[in-house]
Short mmCIF file of C-alpha atoms and ligand atoms in Angstrom, two decimals:
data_model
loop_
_atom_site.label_atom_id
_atom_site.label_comp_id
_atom_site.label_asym_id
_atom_site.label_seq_id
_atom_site.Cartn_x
_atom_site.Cartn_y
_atom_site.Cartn_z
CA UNK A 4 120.04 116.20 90.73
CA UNK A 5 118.15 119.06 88.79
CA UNK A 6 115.73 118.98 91.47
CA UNK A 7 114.12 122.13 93.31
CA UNK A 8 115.62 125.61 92.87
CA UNK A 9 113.79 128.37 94.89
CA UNK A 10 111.27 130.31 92.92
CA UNK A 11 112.47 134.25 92.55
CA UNK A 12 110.41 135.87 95.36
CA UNK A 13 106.68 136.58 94.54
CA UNK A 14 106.24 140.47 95.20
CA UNK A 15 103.55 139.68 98.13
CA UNK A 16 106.60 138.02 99.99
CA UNK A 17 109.22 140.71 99.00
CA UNK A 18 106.45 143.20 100.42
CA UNK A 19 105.89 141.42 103.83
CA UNK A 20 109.81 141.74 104.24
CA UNK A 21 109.96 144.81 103.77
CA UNK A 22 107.23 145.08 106.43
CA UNK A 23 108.98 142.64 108.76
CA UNK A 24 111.93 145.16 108.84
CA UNK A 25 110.65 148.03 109.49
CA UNK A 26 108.80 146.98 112.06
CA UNK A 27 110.84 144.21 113.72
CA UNK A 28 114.12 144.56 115.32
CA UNK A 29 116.34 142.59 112.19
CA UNK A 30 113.66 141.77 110.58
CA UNK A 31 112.89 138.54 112.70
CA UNK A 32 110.79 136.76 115.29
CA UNK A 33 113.89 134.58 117.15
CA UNK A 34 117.41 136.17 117.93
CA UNK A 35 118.92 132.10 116.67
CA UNK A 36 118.28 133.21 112.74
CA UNK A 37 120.21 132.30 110.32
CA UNK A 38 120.47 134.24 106.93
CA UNK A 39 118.86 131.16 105.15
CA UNK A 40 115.80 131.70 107.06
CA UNK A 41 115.02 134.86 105.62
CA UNK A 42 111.64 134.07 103.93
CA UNK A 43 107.71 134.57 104.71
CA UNK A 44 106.28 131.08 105.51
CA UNK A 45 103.02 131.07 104.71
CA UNK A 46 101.69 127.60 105.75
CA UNK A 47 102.70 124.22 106.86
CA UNK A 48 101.36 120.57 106.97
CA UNK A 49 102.84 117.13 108.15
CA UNK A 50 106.86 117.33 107.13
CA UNK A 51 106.48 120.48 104.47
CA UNK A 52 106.24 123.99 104.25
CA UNK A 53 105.36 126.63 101.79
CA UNK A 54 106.57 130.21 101.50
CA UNK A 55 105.15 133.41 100.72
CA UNK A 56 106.09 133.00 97.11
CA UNK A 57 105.13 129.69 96.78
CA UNK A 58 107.89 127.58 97.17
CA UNK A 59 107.55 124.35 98.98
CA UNK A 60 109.93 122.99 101.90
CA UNK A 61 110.73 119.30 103.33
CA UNK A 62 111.37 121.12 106.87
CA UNK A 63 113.31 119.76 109.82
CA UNK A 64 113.67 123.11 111.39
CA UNK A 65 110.41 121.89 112.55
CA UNK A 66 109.84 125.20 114.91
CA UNK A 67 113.23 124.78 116.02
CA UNK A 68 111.67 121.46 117.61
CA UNK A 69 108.40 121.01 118.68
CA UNK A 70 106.38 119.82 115.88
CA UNK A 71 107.80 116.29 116.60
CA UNK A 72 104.20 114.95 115.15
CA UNK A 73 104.80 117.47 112.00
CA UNK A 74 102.46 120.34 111.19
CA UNK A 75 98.94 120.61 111.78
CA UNK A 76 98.79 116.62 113.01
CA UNK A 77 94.88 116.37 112.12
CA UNK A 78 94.03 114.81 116.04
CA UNK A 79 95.75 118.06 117.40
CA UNK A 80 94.11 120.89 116.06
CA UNK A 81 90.85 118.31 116.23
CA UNK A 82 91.34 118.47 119.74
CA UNK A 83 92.41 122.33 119.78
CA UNK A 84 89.19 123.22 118.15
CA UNK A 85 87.19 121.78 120.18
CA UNK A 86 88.67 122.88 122.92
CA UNK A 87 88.50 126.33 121.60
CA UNK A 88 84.79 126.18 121.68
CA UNK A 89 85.47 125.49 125.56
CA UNK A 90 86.95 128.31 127.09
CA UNK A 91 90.51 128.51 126.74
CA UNK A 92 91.97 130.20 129.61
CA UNK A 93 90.69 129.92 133.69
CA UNK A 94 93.88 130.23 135.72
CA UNK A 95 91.96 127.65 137.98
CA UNK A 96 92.56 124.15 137.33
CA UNK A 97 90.52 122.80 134.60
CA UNK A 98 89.55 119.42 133.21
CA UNK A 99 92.48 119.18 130.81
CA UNK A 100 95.14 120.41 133.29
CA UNK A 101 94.75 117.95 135.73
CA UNK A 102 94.42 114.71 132.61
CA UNK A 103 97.71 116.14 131.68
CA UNK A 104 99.25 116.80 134.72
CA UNK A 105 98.60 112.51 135.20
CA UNK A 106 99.75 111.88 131.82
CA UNK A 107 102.85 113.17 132.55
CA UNK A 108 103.21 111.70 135.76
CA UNK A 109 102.68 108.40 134.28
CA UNK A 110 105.51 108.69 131.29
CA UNK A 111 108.39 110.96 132.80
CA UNK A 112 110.22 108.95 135.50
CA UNK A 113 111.25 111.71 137.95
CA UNK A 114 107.50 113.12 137.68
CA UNK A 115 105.48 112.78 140.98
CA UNK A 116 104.14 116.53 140.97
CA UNK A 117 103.85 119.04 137.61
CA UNK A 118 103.47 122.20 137.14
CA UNK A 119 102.63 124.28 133.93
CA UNK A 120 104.55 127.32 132.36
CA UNK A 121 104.36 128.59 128.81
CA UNK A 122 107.99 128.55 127.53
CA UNK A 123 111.25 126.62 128.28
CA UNK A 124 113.14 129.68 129.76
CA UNK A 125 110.01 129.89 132.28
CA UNK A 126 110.43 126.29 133.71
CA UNK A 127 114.39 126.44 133.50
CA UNK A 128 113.82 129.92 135.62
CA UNK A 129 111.62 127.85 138.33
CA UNK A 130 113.79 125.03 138.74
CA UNK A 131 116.82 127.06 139.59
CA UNK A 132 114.35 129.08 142.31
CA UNK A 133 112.93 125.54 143.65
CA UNK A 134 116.63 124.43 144.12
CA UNK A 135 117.89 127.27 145.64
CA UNK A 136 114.69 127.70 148.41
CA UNK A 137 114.62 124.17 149.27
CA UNK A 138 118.63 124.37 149.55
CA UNK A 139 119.06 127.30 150.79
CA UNK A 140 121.77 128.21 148.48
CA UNK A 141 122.61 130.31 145.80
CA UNK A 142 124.69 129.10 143.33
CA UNK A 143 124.33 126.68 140.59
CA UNK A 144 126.19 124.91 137.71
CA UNK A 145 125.79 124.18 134.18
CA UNK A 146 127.81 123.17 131.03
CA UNK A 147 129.42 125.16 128.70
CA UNK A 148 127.65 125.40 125.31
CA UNK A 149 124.41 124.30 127.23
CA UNK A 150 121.68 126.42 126.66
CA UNK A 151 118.89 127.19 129.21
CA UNK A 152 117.16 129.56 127.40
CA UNK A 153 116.56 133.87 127.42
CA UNK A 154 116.98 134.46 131.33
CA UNK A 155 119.36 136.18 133.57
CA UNK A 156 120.71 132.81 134.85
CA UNK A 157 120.49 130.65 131.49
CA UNK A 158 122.61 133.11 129.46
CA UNK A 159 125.74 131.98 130.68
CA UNK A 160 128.60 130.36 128.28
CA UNK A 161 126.09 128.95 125.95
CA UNK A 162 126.52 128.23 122.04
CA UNK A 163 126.99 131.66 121.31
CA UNK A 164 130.49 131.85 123.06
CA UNK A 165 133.24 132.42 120.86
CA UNK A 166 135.89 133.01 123.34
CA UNK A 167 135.06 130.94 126.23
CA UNK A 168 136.66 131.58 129.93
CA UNK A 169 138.57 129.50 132.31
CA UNK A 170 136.40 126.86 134.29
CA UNK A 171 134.35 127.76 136.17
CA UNK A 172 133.83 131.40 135.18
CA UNK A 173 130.79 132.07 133.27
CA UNK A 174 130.89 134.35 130.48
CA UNK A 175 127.57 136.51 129.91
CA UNK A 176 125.78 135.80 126.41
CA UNK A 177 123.70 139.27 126.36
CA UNK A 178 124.10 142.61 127.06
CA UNK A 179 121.68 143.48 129.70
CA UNK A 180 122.84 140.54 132.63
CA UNK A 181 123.67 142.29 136.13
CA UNK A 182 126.90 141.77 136.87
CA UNK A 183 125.97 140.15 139.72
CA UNK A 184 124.51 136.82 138.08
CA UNK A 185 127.29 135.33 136.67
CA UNK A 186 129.00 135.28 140.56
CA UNK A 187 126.22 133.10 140.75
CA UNK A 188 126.82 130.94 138.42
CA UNK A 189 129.81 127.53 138.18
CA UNK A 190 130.45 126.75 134.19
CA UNK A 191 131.69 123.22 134.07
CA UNK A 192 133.42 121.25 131.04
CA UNK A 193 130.15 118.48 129.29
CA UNK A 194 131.50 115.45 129.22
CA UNK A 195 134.94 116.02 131.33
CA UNK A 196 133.76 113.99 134.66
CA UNK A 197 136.54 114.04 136.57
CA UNK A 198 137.10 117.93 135.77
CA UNK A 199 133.14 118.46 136.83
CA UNK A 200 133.58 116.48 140.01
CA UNK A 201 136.78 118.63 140.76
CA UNK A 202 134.42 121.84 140.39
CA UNK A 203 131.72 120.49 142.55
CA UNK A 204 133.37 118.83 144.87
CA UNK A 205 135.29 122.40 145.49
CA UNK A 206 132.02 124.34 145.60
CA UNK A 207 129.68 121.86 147.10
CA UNK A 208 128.26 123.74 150.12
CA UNK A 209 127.33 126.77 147.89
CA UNK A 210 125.67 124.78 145.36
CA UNK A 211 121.66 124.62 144.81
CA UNK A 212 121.45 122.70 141.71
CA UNK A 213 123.46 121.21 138.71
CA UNK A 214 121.69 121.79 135.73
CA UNK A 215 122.37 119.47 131.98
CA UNK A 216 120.89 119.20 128.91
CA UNK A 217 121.25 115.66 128.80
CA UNK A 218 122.05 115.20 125.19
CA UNK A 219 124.15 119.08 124.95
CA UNK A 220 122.75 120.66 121.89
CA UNK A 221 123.73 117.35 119.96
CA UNK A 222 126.40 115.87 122.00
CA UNK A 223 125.18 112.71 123.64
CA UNK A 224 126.52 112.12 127.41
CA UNK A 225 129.09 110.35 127.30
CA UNK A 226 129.05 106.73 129.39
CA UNK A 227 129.35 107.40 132.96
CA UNK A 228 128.85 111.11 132.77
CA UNK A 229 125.44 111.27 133.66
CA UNK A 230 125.38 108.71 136.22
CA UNK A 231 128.62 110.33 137.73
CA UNK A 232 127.02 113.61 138.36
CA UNK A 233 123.83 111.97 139.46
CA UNK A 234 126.01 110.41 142.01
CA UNK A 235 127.64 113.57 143.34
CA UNK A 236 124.85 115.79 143.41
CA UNK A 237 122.64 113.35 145.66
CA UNK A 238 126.42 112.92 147.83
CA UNK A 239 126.08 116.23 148.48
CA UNK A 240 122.57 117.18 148.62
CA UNK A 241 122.49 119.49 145.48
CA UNK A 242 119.93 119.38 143.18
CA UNK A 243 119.78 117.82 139.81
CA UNK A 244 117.95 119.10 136.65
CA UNK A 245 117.42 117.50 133.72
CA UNK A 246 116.47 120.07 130.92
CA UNK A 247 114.68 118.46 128.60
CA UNK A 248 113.17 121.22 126.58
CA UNK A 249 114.88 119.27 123.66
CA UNK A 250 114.35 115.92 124.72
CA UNK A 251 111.07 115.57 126.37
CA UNK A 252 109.34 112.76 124.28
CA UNK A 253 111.78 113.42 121.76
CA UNK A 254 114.20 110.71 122.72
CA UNK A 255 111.71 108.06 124.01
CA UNK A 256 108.06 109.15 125.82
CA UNK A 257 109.82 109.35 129.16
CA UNK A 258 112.72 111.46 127.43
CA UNK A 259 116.10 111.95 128.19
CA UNK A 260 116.03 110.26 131.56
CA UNK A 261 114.29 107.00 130.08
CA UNK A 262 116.60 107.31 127.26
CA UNK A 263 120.03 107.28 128.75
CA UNK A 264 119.11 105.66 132.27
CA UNK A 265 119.47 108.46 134.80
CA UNK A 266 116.47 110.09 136.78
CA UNK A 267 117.27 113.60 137.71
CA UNK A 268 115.41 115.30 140.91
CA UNK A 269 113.73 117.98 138.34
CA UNK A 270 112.83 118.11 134.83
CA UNK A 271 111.86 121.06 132.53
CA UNK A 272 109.99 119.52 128.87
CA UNK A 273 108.93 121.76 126.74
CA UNK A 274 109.19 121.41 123.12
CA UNK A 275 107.95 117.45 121.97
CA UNK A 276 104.76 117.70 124.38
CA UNK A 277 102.16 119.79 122.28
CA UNK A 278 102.88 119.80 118.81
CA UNK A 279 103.57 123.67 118.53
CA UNK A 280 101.21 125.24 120.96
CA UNK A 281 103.12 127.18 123.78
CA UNK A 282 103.27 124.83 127.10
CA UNK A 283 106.14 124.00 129.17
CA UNK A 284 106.41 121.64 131.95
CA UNK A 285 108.25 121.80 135.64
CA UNK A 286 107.52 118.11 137.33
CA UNK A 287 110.04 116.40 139.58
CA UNK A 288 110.43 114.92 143.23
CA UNK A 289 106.85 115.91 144.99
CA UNK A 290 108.90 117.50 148.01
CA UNK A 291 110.63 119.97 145.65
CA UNK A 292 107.75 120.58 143.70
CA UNK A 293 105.34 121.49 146.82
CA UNK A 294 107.85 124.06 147.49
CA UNK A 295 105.22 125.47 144.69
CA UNK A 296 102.07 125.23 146.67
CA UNK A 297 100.96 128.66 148.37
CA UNK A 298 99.81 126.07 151.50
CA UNK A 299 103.59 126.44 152.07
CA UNK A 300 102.84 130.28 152.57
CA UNK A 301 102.67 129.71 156.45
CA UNK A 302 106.25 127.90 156.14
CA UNK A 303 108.03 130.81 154.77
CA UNK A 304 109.43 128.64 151.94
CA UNK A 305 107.08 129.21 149.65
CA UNK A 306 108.77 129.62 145.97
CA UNK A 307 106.37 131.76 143.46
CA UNK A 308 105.72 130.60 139.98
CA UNK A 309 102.68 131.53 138.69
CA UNK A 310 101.39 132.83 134.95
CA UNK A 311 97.93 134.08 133.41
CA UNK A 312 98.56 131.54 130.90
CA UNK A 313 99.30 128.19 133.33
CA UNK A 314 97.80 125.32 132.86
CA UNK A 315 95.85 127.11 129.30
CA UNK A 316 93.52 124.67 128.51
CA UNK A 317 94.40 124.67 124.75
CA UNK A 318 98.17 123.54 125.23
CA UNK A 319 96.63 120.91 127.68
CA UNK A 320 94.33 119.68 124.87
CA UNK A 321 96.87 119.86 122.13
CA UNK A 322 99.58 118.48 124.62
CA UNK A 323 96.89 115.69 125.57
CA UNK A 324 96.23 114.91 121.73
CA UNK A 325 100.25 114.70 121.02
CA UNK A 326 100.79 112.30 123.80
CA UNK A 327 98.08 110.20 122.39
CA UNK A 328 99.65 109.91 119.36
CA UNK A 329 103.52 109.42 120.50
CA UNK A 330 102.01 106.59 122.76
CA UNK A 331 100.90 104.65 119.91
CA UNK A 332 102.99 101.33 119.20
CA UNK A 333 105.75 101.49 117.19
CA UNK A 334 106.37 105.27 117.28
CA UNK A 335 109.04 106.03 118.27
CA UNK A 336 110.62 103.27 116.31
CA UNK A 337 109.67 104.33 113.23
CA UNK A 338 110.75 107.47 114.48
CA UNK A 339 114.30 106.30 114.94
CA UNK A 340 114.27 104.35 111.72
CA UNK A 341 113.57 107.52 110.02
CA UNK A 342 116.65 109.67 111.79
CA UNK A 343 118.77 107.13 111.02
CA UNK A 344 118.38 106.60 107.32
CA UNK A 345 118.95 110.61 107.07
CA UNK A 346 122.08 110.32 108.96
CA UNK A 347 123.66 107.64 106.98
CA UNK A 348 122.43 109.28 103.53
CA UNK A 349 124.42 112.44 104.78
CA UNK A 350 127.50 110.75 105.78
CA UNK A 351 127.63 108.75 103.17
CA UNK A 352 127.06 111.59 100.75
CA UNK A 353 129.56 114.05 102.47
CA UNK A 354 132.24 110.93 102.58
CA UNK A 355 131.44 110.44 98.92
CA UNK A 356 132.33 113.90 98.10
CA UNK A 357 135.47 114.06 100.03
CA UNK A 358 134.36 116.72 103.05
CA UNK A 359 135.42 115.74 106.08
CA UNK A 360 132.46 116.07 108.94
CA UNK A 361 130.70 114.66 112.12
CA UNK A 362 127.11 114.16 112.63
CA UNK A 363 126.16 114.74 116.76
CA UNK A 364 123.36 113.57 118.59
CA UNK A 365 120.59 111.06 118.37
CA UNK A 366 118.54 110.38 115.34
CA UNK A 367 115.39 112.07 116.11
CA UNK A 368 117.98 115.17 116.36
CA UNK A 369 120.94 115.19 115.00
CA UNK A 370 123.50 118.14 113.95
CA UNK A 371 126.22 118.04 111.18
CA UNK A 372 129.82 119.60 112.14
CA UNK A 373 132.38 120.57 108.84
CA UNK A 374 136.25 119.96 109.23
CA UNK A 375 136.41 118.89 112.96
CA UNK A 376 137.86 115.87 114.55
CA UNK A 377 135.40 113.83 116.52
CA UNK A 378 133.58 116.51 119.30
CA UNK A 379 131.88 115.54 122.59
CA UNK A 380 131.61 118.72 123.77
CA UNK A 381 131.28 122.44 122.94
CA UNK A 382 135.05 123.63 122.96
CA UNK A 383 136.30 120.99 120.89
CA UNK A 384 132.87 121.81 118.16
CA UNK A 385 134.34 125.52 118.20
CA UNK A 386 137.21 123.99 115.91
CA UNK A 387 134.37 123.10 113.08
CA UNK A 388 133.96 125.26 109.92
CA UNK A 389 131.05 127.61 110.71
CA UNK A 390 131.09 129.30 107.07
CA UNK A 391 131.04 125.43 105.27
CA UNK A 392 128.19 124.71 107.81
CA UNK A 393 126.36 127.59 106.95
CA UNK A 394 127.09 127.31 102.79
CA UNK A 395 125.43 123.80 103.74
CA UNK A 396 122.20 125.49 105.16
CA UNK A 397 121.97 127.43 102.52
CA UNK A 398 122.24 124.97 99.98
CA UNK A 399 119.86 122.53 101.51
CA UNK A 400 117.45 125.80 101.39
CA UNK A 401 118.03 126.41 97.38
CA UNK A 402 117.35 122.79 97.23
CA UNK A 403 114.11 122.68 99.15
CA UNK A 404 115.27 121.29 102.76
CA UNK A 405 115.37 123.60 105.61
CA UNK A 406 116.79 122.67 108.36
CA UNK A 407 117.10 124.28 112.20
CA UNK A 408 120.73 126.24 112.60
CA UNK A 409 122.29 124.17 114.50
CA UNK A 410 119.85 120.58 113.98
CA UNK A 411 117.85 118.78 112.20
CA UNK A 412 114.79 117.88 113.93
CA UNK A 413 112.65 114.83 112.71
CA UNK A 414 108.92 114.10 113.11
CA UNK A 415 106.87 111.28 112.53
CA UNK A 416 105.53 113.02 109.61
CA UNK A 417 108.83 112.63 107.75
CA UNK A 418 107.55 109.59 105.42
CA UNK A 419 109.54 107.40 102.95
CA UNK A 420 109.21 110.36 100.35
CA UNK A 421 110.36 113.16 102.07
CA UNK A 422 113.53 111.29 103.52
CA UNK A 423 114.17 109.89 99.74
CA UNK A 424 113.74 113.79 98.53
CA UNK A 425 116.15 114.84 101.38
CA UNK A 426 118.60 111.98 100.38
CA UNK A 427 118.29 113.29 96.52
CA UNK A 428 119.00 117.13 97.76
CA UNK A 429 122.06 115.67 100.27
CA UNK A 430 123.76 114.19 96.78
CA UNK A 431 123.41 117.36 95.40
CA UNK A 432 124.48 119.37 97.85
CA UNK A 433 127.56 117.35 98.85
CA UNK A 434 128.79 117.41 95.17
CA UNK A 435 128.33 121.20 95.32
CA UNK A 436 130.19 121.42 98.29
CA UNK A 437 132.66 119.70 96.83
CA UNK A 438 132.92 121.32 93.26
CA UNK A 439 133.31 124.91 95.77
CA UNK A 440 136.36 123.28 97.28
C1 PLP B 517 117.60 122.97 125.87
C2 PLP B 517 116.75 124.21 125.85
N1 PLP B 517 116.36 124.75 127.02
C3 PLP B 517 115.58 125.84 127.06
C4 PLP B 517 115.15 126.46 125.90
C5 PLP B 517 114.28 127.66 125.97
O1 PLP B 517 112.98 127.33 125.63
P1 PLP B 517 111.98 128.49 125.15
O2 PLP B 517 112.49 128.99 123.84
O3 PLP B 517 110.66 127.79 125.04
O4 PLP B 517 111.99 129.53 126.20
C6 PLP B 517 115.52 125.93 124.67
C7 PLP B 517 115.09 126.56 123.41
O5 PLP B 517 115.58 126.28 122.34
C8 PLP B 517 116.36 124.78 124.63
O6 PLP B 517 116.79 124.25 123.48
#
């Protein structure tokens, strides 16, 4: 294909660059950027994006997720405008709040009480502290390669470990961590049951709470996992939390835990609930969750979570406005029909041009792995080719197609001409690949 090649950069963009690093640490807003992503964007709507100098993307970076209705879906800022002409921020509970709180309630199956946060991290941080007060326990596990998000506790053997340690020692992912957290912390091996069960079964009095993505990254649980662990950790009284910061309404409108089958005790969505504005969700079992009441003051177990921004009545409105639209027939559907033509286009393309590959995860979020033997989890993935995966990214870039580092993230804005435009660029792309050896 001739196709798209990226415009040289217009000197406004080259400018604002400059600008960017001089007065941003590297130049960027999130510490998961890749060198393809080095550009000005200067506006978005439905599945595409324009840059600085013009140049215009099919994106499935999408945010890094949460425009799962695309950009600027016309009912959401509708409803953020007028909203906006509302009030926006009360700390006490407000109409939207509470409509929201009973949406959720209604579509998440482990949901009987919800509370609001602003970011992922925030409601991954809260979960661990409602676990460990209502416990009364300290120590929790997760996965390696999982990632939790930017706190103390989360930045444990996550995707960024190159050199991971023996189960179940944790391996720190920042500068920064106390020493002292990662005692704290069990890594276990996603999608190894019997090795998990081994680990828990060893620590079980110590432990607060397991916590899963329940699709890793990409990796999908495999059969039995997640119903195995949700065995154990009610066996043994330990808490079980579903982080669906990834898969809330992504997978299906009661997520992960509709998706695959298994209700956890705790839940933290995030990312597909409000089309880009900054909300995150706690909800769970209503006598872990009124752990977050101050009534509970007079018990001495009350746990503190509490922001300026909880509860912001313009992420309730935009959230409430999403949820609208992803409970519309045939959504998610068409949602999955979408995914799934892009992930046969790519394989076939890549198998076409003779580079072997695996595509993880479901098809409203998939991820494509170079020269590696099937992966379920995140030590086998470390055998992929990172530098073909990245000459990919940056090809798909050159070609118009920007994608997320690690995924591709689809919305229901990705219509029949944007997937036939990314099938055109995958053609391309794969043959360059190829030619490149
Ligand atoms: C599974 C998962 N959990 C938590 C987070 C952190 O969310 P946030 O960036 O909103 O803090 C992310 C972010 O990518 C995530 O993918």
């Amino acid at each position: 294909m001739e196709g798209f090649t990226r415009r040289p950069r217009s000197t406004r963009e080259e400018q604002l660059l400059v600008k960017a690093k001089r007065l941003l640490p590297s130049a960027v807003l999130s510490s998961s950027f890749s060198p393809e992503h080095a550009m000005v964007v200067s506006s978005a709507a439905g599945a595409r994006l324009r840059d600085a100098s013009g140049n215009e993307y099919i994106d499935y970076l999408m945010g890094s997720g949460p425009l799962l209705l695309g950009h600027a879906h016309p009912a959401v800022v509708d409803a953020v405008r007028q909203q906006a002409e509302k009030g926006s921020s009360f700390l006490v509970v407000n109409e939207k709040a509470v409509e929201l709180a009973e949406a959720i309630v209604e579509c998440v199956p482990c949901a009987e009480k919800v509370c609001f946060n602003n970011s992922g991290s925030e409601s991954t941080f809260f979960a661990l502290r409602i676990a460990r007060a209502f416990t009364g326990r300290d120590k929790f596990m997760k996965f390696e390669g999982a990632f939790h998000g930017m706190h103390d506790y989360a930045l444990m053997s996550n995707q960024w470990t190159s050199g991971p340690a023996d189960f179940p020692a944790a391996e720190p992912n920042s500068a920064g961590i106390p020493r002292v957290i990662e005692d704290q912390v069990l890594i276990g091996p996603w999608n190894d049951l019997e090795t998990a069960r081994r680990l828990i079964e060893a620590h079980a009095g110590e432990l607060a709470a397991i916590i899963v993505e329940p699709m890793q990254r990409s990796f999908p649980p495999q059969p039995g996992f997640l119903e195995g662990l949700r065995e154990i950790s009610q066996r043994h009284g330990i808490v079980l939390i579903f982080d669906e910061v990834v898969t809330g309404f992504r997978l299906a409108l009661g997520g992960a835990q509709e998706y695959y089958g298994v209700v956890p005790d705790l839940a933290a969505v995030c990312k597909g609930i409000a089309s880009g504005y900054p909300i995150s969700v706690l909800c769970g079992r209503a006598d872990l969750m009124e752990l977050a009441g101050p009534a509970r003051l007079a018990q001495g177990d009350h746990v503190r979570m509490t922001g300026t921004f909880s509860g912001n009545s313009i992420a309730c409105a935009a959230a409430l406005a999403t949820l609208g639209e992803l409970r519309k027939e045939g959504t998610y559907s068409a949602l999955f029909a979408q995914g799934r033509k892009l992930m046969a286009g790519l394989h076939g393309e890549l198998e076409r041009a003779g580079i072997p590959h695996q595509l993880t995860g479901e098809p409203p979020a998939f991820q494509p792995w170079f020269n590696v033997e099937v992966a379920t989890n995140f030590r086998q993935a470390l055998k992929a080719d990172p530098a073909l995966g990245a000459r990919f990214g940056a090809l798909l870039v050159d070609h118009g197609v920007l994608k997320a580092h690690e995924k591709f993230f689809v919305s229901t804005a990705h219509g029949d001409p944007e997937i036939e435009q990314t099938l055109e660029v995958f053609a391309a792309v794969a043959d360059l690949l190829a030619r490149a050896g």
